C-alpha cells in the first residue's frame, strides 16, 4: 500500500524534472542572401545551433559569388584554363545541377553565370540589359561545356567565358545538411526555413502534421494561397515574387530562361516541389518554373526516377489558379 504514494511522488517529480528541462528557442541567421529561420524542438543544449550556424556559414562561403575567394569564384576563374579540384560539397551540388540540366534540357542551367551577372539579378542594381549583350552572354551558357570528372573530383570549362551560378540549388543542399546534423544529434523535429526553402524535419508529436503555407504570389506577405499538411519533408517554391525589379513599367523577375536570355515566361507565378531531398526540390522548383506546367508534369516521372523518390507539385498559374499534381 505504501508503494503507490511513492510511485506517484516519483512520477510527479520526473514530470516536473522533464518539463523544467530547457526547451531550445528558435534562431535566425543571415546566409545565402536571405534570412534563415531554424527552430529545433525538444530538450537539448544550444550547441546544436552552433554546429548548424558553422555549417551554414561554411556553405554560404563556398557558394557565394560575391566573395572573390569562395570556392565557386575560384572555380569560375581557374576552370577555364585547366581542371580544378573541388571538395565533396561542391561535387555533390555540381553533379545534381548537371543531371537536372540534362533531363530538363537546360530549363535548370548551372552555367547561366554570365547572363545572371549581366542582369545584375543578385546585385543591388538589377537592370534590363541591351539585347546584343544578352545574346553575347547567352552564347556562353552551355552547361554541356562543363566537364566534371567524378573520379578525380575536378571541373573544367570547355568555354573560357562560362561561369557557374548555384543560386538555384545551394540553399537546398544547405537545408539537407542541417537536417543531417539534426539526425546525428537526435533532434526530434525541427523547422528549417532558408528564405522560403522549407525543410520540415522529423515528425511532430502525436499524429500532428506540419502545416506549411505556399505564399500567395499576389500578396506574399498576406495569407498563404494554399496550406499543405505534410509529414517530415521539403517544400520548396520558385516564384516571380522572390526577387524582381521594375523597369519601363514592366516587372522582371530572377529566374532566367537560358533559351531566351530573359526572365522565364512560362505561364506560372510559382511552382512548389514537395519531396524528401531539399537539394532535389530546390533544383526542380527552378527547373519546373522555367519548363512551365505542361512540360513539368511530363518530366515528373523522370524526376522521380532520377532522384529516386516520390515528388508532388503545386503550380500557381498566371491567373492565380492553384493546380496540385500528386
Ligand atoms: P530562390 O533563390 O528565390 O529560392 P530559385 O531557387 O529558383 O529561387 O533560384 C533562383 C536563382 O538561381 C537566381 O537568383 C539565379 O542566381 C539562379 N538562376 C536563375 N535562373 C536559373 C536557371 N534557369 N537555372 C539555374 N539557376 C538559375
Ligand atoms: Mg531552386
Short mmCIF file of N, CA, C and O and ligand atoms in Angstrom, two decimals, residues 106-110 112 116 121-122 165-169 171 195 197 236-239 242-243 254-258 282 285-286 290, ligand 1:
data_model
loop_
_atom_site.label_atom_id
_atom_site.label_comp_id
_atom_site.label_asym_id
_atom_site.label_seq_id
_atom_site.Cartn_x
_atom_site.Cartn_y
_atom_site.Cartn_z
N UNK A 106 18.07 21.85 -70.02
CA UNK A 106 18.56 23.20 -69.77
C UNK A 106 17.58 24.16 -69.11
O UNK A 106 17.90 25.32 -68.91
N UNK A 107 16.37 23.69 -68.75
CA UNK A 107 15.46 24.58 -68.00
C UNK A 107 16.16 24.98 -66.71
O UNK A 107 16.13 26.13 -66.30
N UNK A 108 16.75 24.00 -66.04
CA UNK A 108 17.69 24.31 -64.96
C UNK A 108 19.06 24.36 -65.61
O UNK A 108 19.46 23.43 -66.30
N UNK A 109 19.78 25.46 -65.38
CA UNK A 109 21.09 25.58 -66.03
C UNK A 109 22.11 26.23 -65.08
O UNK A 109 22.03 27.43 -64.81
N UNK A 110 23.06 25.44 -64.57
CA UNK A 110 24.04 25.99 -63.63
C UNK A 110 25.10 26.86 -64.31
O UNK A 110 25.93 27.47 -63.64
N UNK A 112 24.50 29.55 -66.14
CA UNK A 112 23.93 30.86 -66.52
C UNK A 112 24.66 32.05 -65.91
O UNK A 112 24.21 33.20 -66.05
N UNK A 116 23.20 35.92 -65.65
CA UNK A 116 22.68 36.38 -64.34
C UNK A 116 23.46 37.60 -63.88
O UNK A 116 22.90 38.57 -63.37
N UNK A 121 21.06 40.27 -61.37
CA UNK A 121 19.96 39.71 -60.59
C UNK A 121 20.25 39.62 -59.09
O UNK A 121 19.40 39.94 -58.28
N UNK A 122 21.43 39.18 -58.76
CA UNK A 122 21.74 39.03 -57.33
C UNK A 122 22.55 40.21 -56.79
O UNK A 122 23.21 40.10 -55.76
N UNK A 165 26.70 29.40 -61.55
CA UNK A 165 25.88 30.09 -60.55
C UNK A 165 25.04 29.00 -59.88
O UNK A 165 24.28 28.31 -60.55
N UNK A 166 25.21 28.84 -58.57
CA UNK A 166 24.46 27.81 -57.85
C UNK A 166 23.31 28.39 -57.03
O UNK A 166 22.83 27.77 -56.08
N UNK A 167 22.89 29.62 -57.40
CA UNK A 167 21.83 30.31 -56.64
C UNK A 167 20.53 29.52 -56.54
O UNK A 167 19.75 29.70 -55.62
N UNK A 168 20.30 28.62 -57.50
CA UNK A 168 19.03 27.91 -57.53
C UNK A 168 19.10 26.54 -56.85
O UNK A 168 18.14 25.78 -56.88
N UNK A 169 20.23 26.22 -56.24
CA UNK A 169 20.38 24.86 -55.72
C UNK A 169 21.11 24.81 -54.37
O UNK A 169 20.92 23.88 -53.58
N UNK A 171 20.86 26.50 -51.51
CA UNK A 171 20.07 26.51 -50.27
C UNK A 171 19.48 25.13 -50.00
O UNK A 171 19.36 24.72 -48.84
N UNK A 195 15.01 31.08 -46.13
CA UNK A 195 14.38 32.04 -47.06
C UNK A 195 13.32 31.41 -47.95
O UNK A 195 13.32 31.63 -49.16
N UNK A 197 12.93 28.23 -48.54
CA UNK A 197 13.29 26.84 -48.85
C UNK A 197 13.08 26.06 -47.54
O UNK A 197 13.91 26.07 -46.66
N UNK A 236 9.67 23.38 -51.35
CA UNK A 236 10.48 24.45 -51.93
C UNK A 236 9.74 25.11 -53.09
O UNK A 236 9.24 24.42 -53.98
N UNK A 237 9.69 26.43 -53.06
CA UNK A 237 8.96 27.18 -54.09
C UNK A 237 9.89 28.09 -54.88
O UNK A 237 10.78 28.71 -54.31
N UNK A 238 9.70 28.14 -56.18
CA UNK A 238 10.34 29.16 -57.00
C UNK A 238 9.22 30.04 -57.53
O UNK A 238 8.25 29.54 -58.11
N UNK A 239 9.35 31.34 -57.32
CA UNK A 239 8.25 32.21 -57.76
C UNK A 239 8.74 33.56 -58.25
O UNK A 239 9.88 33.96 -57.96
N UNK A 242 9.87 36.49 -55.46
CA UNK A 242 11.00 36.42 -54.54
C UNK A 242 12.00 37.57 -54.75
O UNK A 242 12.47 38.18 -53.82
N UNK A 243 12.34 37.78 -55.99
CA UNK A 243 13.30 38.84 -56.31
C UNK A 243 12.93 39.38 -57.68
O UNK A 243 12.80 38.61 -58.64
N UNK A 254 13.67 36.97 -61.25
CA UNK A 254 15.04 36.46 -61.16
C UNK A 254 15.29 35.06 -61.70
O UNK A 254 16.37 34.52 -61.54
N UNK A 255 14.29 34.47 -62.34
CA UNK A 255 14.52 33.12 -62.88
C UNK A 255 14.61 33.22 -64.40
O UNK A 255 13.66 33.61 -65.07
N UNK A 256 15.79 32.88 -64.89
CA UNK A 256 16.10 33.14 -66.30
C UNK A 256 15.91 31.90 -67.17
O UNK A 256 16.29 30.78 -66.78
N UNK A 257 15.34 32.13 -68.34
CA UNK A 257 15.22 31.07 -69.32
C UNK A 257 16.43 31.19 -70.25
O UNK A 257 16.53 32.15 -71.02
N UNK A 258 17.32 30.22 -70.17
CA UNK A 258 18.57 30.27 -70.95
C UNK A 258 18.34 30.27 -72.45
O UNK A 258 19.21 30.70 -73.21
N UNK A 282 14.93 21.97 -54.57
CA UNK A 282 15.40 23.29 -54.99
C UNK A 282 15.72 23.30 -56.49
O UNK A 282 15.28 24.19 -57.23
N UNK A 285 12.39 22.96 -58.47
CA UNK A 285 11.44 24.09 -58.44
C UNK A 285 11.87 25.12 -59.49
O UNK A 285 11.03 25.66 -60.21
N UNK A 286 13.16 25.36 -59.59
CA UNK A 286 13.64 26.32 -60.60
C UNK A 286 13.42 25.74 -62.01
O UNK A 286 12.91 26.43 -62.90
N UNK A 290 10.77 27.22 -65.06
CA UNK A 290 11.17 27.60 -66.43
C UNK A 290 10.44 26.71 -67.45
O UNK A 290 9.99 27.19 -68.50
P1 LIG B 1 15.19 31.44 -54.87
O1 LIG B 1 16.63 31.83 -54.96
O2 LIG B 1 14.25 32.57 -54.78
O3 LIG B 1 14.95 30.38 -53.85
P2 LIG B 1 15.47 29.69 -57.12
O4 LIG B 1 15.83 28.50 -56.33
O5 LIG B 1 14.53 29.42 -58.26
O6 LIG B 1 14.79 30.80 -56.26
O7 LIG B 1 16.83 30.30 -57.67
C1 LIG B 1 16.91 31.47 -58.41
C2 LIG B 1 18.36 31.87 -58.54
O8 LIG B 1 19.05 30.87 -59.29
C3 LIG B 1 18.59 33.17 -59.26
O9 LIG B 1 18.74 34.23 -58.35
C4 LIG B 1 19.87 32.90 -60.05
O10 LIG B 1 21.00 33.10 -59.22
C5 LIG B 1 19.79 31.42 -60.38
N1 LIG B 1 19.04 31.08 -61.60
C6 LIG B 1 18.17 31.87 -62.31
N2 LIG B 1 17.64 31.19 -63.34
C7 LIG B 1 18.17 29.94 -63.29
C8 LIG B 1 18.01 28.76 -64.10
N3 LIG B 1 17.19 28.71 -65.15
N4 LIG B 1 18.74 27.67 -63.75
C9 LIG B 1 19.58 27.68 -62.71
N5 LIG B 1 19.79 28.75 -61.93
C10 LIG B 1 19.07 29.87 -62.19
#
